[in-house]
Coordinates of C-alpha atoms and ligand atoms in Angstrom, one line a residue:
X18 CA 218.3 -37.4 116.1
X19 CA 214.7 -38.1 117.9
X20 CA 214.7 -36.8 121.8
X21 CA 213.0 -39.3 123.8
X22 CA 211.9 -38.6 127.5
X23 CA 211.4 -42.0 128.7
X24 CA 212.3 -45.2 127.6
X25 CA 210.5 -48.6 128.4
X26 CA 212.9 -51.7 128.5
X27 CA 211.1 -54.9 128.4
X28 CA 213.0 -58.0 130.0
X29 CA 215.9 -57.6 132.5
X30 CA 218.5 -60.3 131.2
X31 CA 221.9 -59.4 130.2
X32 CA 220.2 -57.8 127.0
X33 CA 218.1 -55.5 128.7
X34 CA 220.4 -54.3 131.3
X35 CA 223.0 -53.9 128.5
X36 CA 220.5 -52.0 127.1
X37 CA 220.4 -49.7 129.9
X38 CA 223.8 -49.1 130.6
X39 CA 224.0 -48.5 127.6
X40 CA 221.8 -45.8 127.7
X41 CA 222.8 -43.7 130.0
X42 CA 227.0 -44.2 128.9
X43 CA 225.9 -42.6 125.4
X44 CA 224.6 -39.4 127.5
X45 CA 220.3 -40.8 127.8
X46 CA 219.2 -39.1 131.1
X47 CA 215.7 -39.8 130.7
X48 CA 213.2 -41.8 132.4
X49 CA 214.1 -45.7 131.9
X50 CA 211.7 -48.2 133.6
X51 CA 212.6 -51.6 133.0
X52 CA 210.4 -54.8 133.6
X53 CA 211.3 -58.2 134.7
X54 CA 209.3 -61.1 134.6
X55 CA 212.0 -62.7 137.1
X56 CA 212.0 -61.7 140.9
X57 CA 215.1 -61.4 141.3
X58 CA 218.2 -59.0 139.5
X59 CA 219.7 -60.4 136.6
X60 CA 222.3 -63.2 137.0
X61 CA 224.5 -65.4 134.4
X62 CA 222.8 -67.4 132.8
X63 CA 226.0 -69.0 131.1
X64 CA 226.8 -70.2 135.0
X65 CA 223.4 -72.0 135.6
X66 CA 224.7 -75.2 133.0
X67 CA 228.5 -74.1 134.8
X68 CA 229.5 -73.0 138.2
X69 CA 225.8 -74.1 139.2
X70 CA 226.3 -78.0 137.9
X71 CA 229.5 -78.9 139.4
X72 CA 230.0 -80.6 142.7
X73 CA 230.6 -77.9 144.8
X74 CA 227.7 -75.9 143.6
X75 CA 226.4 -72.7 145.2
X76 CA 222.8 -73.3 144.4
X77 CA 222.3 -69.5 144.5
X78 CA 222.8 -67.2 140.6
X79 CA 225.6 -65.5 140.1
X80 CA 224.3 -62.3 140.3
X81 CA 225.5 -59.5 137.7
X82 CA 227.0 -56.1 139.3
X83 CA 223.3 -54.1 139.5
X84 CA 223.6 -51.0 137.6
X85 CA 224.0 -48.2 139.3
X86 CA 222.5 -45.7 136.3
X87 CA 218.9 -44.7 138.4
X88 CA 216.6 -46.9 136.4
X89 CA 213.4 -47.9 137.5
X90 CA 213.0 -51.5 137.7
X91 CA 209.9 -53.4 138.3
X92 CA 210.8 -57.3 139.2
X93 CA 208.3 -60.1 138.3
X94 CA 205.7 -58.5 136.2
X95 CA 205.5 -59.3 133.2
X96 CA 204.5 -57.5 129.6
X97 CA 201.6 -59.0 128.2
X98 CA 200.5 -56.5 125.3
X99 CA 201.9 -53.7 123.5
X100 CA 200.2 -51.1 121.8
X101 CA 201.9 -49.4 119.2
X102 CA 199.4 -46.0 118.7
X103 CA 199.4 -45.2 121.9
X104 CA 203.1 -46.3 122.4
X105 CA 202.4 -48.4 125.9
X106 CA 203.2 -51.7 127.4
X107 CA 200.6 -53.2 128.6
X108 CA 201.6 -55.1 132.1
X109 CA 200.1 -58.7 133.9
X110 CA 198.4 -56.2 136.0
X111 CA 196.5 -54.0 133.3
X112 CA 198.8 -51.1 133.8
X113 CA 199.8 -49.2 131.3
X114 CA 203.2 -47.9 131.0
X115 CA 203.9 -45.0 128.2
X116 CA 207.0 -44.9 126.2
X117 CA 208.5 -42.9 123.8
X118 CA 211.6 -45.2 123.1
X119 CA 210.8 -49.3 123.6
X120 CA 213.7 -52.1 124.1
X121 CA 212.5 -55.7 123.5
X122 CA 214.7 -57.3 125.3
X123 CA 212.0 -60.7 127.1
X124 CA 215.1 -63.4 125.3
X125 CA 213.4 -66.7 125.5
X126 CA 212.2 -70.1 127.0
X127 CA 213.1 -73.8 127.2
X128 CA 211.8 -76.2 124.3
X129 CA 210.6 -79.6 126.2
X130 CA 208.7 -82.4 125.1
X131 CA 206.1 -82.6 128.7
X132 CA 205.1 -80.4 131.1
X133 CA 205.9 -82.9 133.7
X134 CA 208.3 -82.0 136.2
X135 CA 210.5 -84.9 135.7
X136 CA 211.1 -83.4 132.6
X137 CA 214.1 -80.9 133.5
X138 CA 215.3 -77.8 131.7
X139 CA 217.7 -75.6 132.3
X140 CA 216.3 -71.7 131.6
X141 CA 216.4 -69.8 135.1
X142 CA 217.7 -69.8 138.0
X143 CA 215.5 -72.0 139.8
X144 CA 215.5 -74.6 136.9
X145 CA 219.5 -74.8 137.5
X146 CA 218.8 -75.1 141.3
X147 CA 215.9 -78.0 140.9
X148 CA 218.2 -79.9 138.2
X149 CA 221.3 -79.7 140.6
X150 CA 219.4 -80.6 143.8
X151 CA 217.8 -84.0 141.9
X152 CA 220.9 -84.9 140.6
X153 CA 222.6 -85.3 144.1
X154 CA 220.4 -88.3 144.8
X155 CA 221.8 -90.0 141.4
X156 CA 219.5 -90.5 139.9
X157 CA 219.8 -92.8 136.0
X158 CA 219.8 -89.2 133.9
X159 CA 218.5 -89.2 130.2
X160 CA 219.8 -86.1 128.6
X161 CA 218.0 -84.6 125.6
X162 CA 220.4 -82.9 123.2
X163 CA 224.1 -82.9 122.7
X164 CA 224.7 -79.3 122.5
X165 CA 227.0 -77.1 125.0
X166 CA 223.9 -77.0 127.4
X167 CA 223.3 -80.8 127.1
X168 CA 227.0 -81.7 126.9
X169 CA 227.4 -79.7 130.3
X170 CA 224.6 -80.9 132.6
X171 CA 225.8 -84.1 130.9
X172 CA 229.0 -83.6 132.3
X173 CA 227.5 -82.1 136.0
X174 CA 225.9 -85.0 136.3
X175 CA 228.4 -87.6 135.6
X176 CA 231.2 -85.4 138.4
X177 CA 227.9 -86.3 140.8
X178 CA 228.1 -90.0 140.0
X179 CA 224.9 -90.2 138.1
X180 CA 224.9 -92.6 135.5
X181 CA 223.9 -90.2 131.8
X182 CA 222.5 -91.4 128.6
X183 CA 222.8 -88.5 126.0
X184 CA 220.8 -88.5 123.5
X185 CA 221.9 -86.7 120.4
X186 CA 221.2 -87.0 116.0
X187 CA 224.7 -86.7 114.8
X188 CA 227.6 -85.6 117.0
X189 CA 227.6 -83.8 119.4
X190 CA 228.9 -80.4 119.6
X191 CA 229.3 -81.0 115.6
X192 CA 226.5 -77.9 115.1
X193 CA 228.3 -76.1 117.0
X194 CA 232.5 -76.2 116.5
X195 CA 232.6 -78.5 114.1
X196 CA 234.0 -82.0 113.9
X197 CA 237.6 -81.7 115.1
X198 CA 236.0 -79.5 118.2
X199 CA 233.1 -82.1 118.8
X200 CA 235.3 -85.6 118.6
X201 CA 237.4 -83.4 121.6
X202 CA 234.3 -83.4 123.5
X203 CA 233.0 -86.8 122.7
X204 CA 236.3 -88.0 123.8
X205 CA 236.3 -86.6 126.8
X206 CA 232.3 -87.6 127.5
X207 CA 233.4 -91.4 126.9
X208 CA 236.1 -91.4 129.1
X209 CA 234.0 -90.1 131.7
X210 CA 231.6 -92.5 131.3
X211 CA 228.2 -91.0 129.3
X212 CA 227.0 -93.2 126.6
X213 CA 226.0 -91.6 124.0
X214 CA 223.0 -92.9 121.5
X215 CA 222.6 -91.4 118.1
X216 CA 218.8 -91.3 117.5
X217 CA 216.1 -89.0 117.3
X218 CA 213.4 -89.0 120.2
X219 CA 210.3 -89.3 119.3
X220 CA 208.3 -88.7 122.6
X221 CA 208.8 -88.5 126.2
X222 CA 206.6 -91.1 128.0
X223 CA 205.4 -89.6 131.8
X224 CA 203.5 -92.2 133.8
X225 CA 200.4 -90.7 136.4
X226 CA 202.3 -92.5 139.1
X227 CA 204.7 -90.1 140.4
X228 CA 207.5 -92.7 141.5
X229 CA 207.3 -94.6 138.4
X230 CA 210.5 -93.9 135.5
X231 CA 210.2 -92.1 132.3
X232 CA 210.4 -93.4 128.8
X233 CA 212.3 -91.9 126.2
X234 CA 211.1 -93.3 122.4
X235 CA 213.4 -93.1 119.7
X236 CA 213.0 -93.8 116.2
X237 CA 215.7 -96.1 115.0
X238 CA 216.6 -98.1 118.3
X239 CA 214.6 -99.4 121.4
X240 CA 213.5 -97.3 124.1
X241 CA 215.3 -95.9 127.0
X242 CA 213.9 -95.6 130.9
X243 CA 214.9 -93.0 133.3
X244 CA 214.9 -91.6 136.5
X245 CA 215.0 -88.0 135.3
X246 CA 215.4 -86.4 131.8
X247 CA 216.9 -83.0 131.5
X248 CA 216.2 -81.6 127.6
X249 CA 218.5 -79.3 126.4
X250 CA 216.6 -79.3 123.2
X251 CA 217.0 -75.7 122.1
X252 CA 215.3 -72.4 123.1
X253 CA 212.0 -70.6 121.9
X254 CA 211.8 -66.7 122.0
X255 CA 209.4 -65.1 124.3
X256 CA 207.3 -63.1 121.7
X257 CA 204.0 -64.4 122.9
X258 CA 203.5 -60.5 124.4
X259 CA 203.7 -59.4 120.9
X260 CA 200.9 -61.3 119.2
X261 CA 198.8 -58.5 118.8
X262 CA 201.8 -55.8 118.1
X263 CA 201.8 -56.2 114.4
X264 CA 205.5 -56.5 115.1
X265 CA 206.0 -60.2 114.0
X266 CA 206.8 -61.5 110.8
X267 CA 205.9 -65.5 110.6
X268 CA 206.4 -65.4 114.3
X269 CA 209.6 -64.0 114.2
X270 CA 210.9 -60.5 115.6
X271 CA 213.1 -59.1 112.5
X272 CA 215.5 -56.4 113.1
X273 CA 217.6 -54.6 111.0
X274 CA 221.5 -54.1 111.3
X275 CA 221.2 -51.7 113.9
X276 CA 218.3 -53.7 116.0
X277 CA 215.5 -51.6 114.7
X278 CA 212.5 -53.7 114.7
X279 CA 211.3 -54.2 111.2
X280 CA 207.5 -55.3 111.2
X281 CA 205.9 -57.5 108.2
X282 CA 204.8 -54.5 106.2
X283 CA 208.6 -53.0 106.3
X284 CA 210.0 -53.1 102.7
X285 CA 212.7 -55.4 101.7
X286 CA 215.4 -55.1 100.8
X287 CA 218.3 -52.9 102.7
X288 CA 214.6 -52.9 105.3
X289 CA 215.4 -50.1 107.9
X290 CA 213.6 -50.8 110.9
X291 CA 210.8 -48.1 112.9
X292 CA 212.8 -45.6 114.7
X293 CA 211.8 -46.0 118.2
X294 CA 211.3 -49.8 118.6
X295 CA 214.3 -51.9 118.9
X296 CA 215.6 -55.4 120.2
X297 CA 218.3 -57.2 121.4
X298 CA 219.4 -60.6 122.4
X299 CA 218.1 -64.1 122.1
X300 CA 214.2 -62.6 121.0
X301 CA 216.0 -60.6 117.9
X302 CA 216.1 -62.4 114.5
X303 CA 219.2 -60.4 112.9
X304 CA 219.9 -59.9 109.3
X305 CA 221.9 -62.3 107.5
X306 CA 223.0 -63.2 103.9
X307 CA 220.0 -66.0 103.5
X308 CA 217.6 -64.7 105.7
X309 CA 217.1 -63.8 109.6
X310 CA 218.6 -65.6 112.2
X311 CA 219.1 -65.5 116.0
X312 CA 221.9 -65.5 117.8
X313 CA 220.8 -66.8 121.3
X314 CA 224.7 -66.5 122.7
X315 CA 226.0 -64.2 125.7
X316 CA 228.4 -62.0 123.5
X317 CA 226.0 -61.0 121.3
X318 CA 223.0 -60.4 123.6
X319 CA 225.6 -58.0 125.0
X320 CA 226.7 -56.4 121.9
X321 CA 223.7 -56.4 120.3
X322 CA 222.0 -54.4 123.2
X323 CA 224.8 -52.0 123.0
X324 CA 224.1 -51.5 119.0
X325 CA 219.9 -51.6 119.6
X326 CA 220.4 -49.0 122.6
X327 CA 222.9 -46.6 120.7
X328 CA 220.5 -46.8 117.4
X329 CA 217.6 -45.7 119.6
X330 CA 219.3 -42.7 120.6
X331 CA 220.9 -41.3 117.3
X332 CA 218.5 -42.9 115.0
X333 CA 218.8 -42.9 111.4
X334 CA 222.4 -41.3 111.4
X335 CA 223.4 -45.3 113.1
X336 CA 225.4 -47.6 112.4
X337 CA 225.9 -51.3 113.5
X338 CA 228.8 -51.5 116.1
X339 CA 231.6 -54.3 114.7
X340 CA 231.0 -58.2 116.4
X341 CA 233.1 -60.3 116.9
X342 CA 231.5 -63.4 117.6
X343 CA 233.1 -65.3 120.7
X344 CA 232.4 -68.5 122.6
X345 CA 232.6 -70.5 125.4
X346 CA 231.6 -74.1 127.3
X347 CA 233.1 -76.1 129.8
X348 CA 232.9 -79.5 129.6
X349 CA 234.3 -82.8 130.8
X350 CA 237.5 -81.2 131.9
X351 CA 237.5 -79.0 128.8
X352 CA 237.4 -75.1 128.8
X353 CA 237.0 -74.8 125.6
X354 CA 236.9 -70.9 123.9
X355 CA 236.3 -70.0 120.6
X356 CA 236.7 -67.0 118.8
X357 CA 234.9 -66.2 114.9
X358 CA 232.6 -68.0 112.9
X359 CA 231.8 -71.6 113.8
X360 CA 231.2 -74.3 113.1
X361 CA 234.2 -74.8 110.7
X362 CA 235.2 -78.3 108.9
X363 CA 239.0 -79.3 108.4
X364 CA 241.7 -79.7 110.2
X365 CA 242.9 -76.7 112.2
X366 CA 246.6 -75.2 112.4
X367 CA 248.1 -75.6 115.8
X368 CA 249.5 -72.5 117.0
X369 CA 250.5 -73.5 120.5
X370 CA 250.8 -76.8 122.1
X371 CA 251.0 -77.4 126.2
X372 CA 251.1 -74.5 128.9
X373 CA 253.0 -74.7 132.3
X374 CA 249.5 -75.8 134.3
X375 CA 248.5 -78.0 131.6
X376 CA 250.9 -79.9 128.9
X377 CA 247.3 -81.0 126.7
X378 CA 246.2 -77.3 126.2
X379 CA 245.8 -76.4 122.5
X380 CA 245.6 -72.9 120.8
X381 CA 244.6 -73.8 117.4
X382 CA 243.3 -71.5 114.1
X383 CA 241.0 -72.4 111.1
X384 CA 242.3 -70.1 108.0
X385 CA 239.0 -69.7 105.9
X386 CA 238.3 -67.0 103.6
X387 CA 240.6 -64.3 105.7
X388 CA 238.2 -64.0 108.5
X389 CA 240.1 -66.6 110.6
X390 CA 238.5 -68.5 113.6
X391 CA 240.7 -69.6 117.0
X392 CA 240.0 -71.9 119.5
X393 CA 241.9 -72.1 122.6
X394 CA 241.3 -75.9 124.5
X395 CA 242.2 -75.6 128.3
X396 CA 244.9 -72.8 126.9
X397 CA 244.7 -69.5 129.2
X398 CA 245.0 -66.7 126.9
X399 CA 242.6 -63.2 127.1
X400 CA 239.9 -63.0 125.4
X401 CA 241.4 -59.7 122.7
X402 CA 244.4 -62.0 122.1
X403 CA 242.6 -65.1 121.1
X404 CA 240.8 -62.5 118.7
X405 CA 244.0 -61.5 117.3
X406 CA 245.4 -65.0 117.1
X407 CA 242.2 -65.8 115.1
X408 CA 243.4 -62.6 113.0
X409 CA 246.2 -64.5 111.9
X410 CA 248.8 -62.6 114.9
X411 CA 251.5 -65.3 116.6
X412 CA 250.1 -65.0 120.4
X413 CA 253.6 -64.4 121.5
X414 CA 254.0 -61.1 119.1
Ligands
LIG13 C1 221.9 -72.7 131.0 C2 222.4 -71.8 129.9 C3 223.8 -71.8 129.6 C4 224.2 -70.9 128.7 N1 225.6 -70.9 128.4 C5 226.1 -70.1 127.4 C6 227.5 -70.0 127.2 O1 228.2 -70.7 127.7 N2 227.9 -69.1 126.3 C7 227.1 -68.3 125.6 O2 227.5 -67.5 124.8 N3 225.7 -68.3 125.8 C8 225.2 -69.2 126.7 N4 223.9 -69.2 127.0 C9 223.0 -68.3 126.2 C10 222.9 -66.9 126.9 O3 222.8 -67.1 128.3 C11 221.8 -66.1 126.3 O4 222.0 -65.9 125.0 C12 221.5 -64.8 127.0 O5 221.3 -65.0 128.4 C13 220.3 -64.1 126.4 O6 220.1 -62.9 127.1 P1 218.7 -62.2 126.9 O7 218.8 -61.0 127.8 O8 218.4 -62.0 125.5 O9 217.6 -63.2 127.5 P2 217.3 -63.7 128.9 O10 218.5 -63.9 129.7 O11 216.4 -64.9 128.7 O12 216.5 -62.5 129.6 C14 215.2 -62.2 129.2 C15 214.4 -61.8 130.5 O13 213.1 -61.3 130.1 C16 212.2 -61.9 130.9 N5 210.9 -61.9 130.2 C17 210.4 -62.8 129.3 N6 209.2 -62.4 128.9 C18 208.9 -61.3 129.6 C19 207.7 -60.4 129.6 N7 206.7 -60.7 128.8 N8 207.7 -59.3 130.4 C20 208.8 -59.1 131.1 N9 209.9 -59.8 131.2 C21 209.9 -60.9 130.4 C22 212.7 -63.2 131.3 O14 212.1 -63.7 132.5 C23 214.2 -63.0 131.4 O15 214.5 -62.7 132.7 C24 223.4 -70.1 127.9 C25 222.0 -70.1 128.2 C26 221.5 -70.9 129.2 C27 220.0 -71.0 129.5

């Protein structure tokens, strides 16, 4: 088991505080000194495309509980280089912090097609607030993307009375939950007024003048004008710190199993990662059958901190906690949950029909090869029972 005196997290999201919490729970009480490119603690980032959209809007986070572990944090400086010899992180400042154990934890940006600012994203805090703040003026809104972030600022915007264009190839939703999932949301969408256009964009068109609209091009049908486009057009991981680390692998962060980073020269297959060098949350490409792939979701930024942090500690002897992948949006009147592997095609079993607050709400389950999947629409049920239920267990059992 290595002994580590101090332990560098980089980036202080839900991943890197998960990270260390996690820490000290598994007995860690070492030095731990984690930096934040943010100025402010670590808030929900599910509640910026949420809470932060709707009507009544707080336009302040929702801050997460701090942790109360005695960690050093450093707010708004950023990592910029990383030396693996000498074991330091380089800072924005040219200081040099020394590690013996490092999280990577920095997650990832916004994908957008400008850098004008009437191009909106939703990332941070302060995106949410901007976004939210132009929205009250209704303005015509273009959204980019018919995922659960587009589908949601979608939705904001429509309860503030702004008329939304979303802009989507193929359903949306569909990538996510599957067709009987998405034709719930696109339902809902339509009644509430977006119009949806299935198209790819081709380029975002930003006139000099400031007051003049956008132009959205799109290959198959005419294009579109706005007041304000808001692209939800996927996320790209913050690894630019690691150019130089000899970390990356075609641009990619690779980890094993159990987080361990595992750079280009690490042998396939069954690669263990270096011992003292892991990641967790939307940066970290994770083992799969075909591959590497990220899983840029809440849940598994939490639990895959907790797995990266533990393996850091009892190194080699580790092993990869069990996930259980869950889910969430709200949208359109729908609070939808969803618990296992998704998307899923066919036609779902329906385990419970209509609650006492709300005679629509569905719990529903996808059999597939004995790992089921659940889905509970608008149904209140906690989050371990929907598990079960997705188990194959009768909720009321
Ligand atoms: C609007 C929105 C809504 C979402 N809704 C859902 C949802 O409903 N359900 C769901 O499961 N998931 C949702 N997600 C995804 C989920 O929020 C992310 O998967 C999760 O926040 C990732 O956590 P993280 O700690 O890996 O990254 P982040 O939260 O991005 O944290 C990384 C931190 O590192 C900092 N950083 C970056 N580079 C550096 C550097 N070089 N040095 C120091 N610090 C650095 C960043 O500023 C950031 O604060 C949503 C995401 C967004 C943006």
């Amino acid at each position: 088991m290595p002994h580590y005196d101090s332990v560098v997290i980089v980036g202080y999201g839900i991943a890197g505080m998960t990270a260390a919490d996690t820490l000290r729970a598994e007995g860690f009480a070492g030095r731990i000194t984690i930096i934040g490119a943010e100025q402010s603690e670590p808030y929900s980032r599910p509640a910026l495309s949420k809470a932060m959209m709707s009507a009544e809007a707080e336009l302040a986070p929702q801050f997460l509980p701090p942790s109360a572990h005695g960690v050093d944090v450093l707010l708004g400086r950023r990592a910029v280089g990383l030396d693996r010899q000498r074991r330091q992180v380089t800072l924005d400042d040219r200081t040099r912090l020394s590690y013996d154990g490092l999280v990577i934890a920095t997650g990832s940006t916004a994908r957008r097609f400008t850098d004008d600012p009437r191009e909106f994203v939703v990332r941070g805090a302060d995106d949410a607030a901007a976004v939210r703040l132009r929205l009250a003026r209704r303005p015509r809104a273009v959204v980019l993307g018919g995922g659960p972030l587009g589908m949601e600022v979608a939705s904001g915007a429509r309860e503030l009375g702004c008329p939304v264009t979303l802009v989507q190839r193929g359903q949306p939703m569909a990538r996510h939950l599957g067709p009987y999932l998405a034709e719930l949301c696109r339902r809902a969408a339509e009644e509430r007024g977006v119009t949806f256009i299935n198209d790819t964009v081709t380029e975002v068109v930003a006139p000099d003048d400031p007051n003049a609209t956008l132009t959205v091009r799109l290959a198959q049908v005419p294009p579109i004008s706005a007041d304000i486009v808001i692209s939800a057009i996927g996320d790209r991981p913050s690894d630019g710190w690691l150019a130089e680390s000899g970390l990356l692998t075609d641009d990619r962060l690779l980890v094993d199993d159990c987080g361990r980073v595992c750079p280009a020269d690490t042998p396939p297959p069954g690669r263990q990662g270096i011992e003292n060098i892991v990641a967790a949350g939307d940066i970290a490409w994770h083992p799969v059958e075909d591959g590497h792939r990220r899983s840029p979701l809440w849940t598994a930024a939490i639990e895959g901190a907790k797995t990266a942090a533990t393996a850091l500690l009892t190194g080699r002897t580790s092993t990869p906690r069990p996930y259980s992948p869950y889910f969430w949006t709200e949208q359109f009147g729908l609070n939808i949950r969803v618990s296992g592997t998704f998307p899923l095609d066919g036609e779902p079993e329906v385990i419970a029909h209509g609650q006492t607050r709300d005679p629509e709400a569905l719990l529903l389950r996808w059999s597939t090869d004995g790992t089921g999947s659940a889905a509970a629409v608008n149904y209140r049920i906690p989050i371990p029972r929907l598990r079960e239920v997705a188990q194959g267990n009768d909720p009321a059992a």
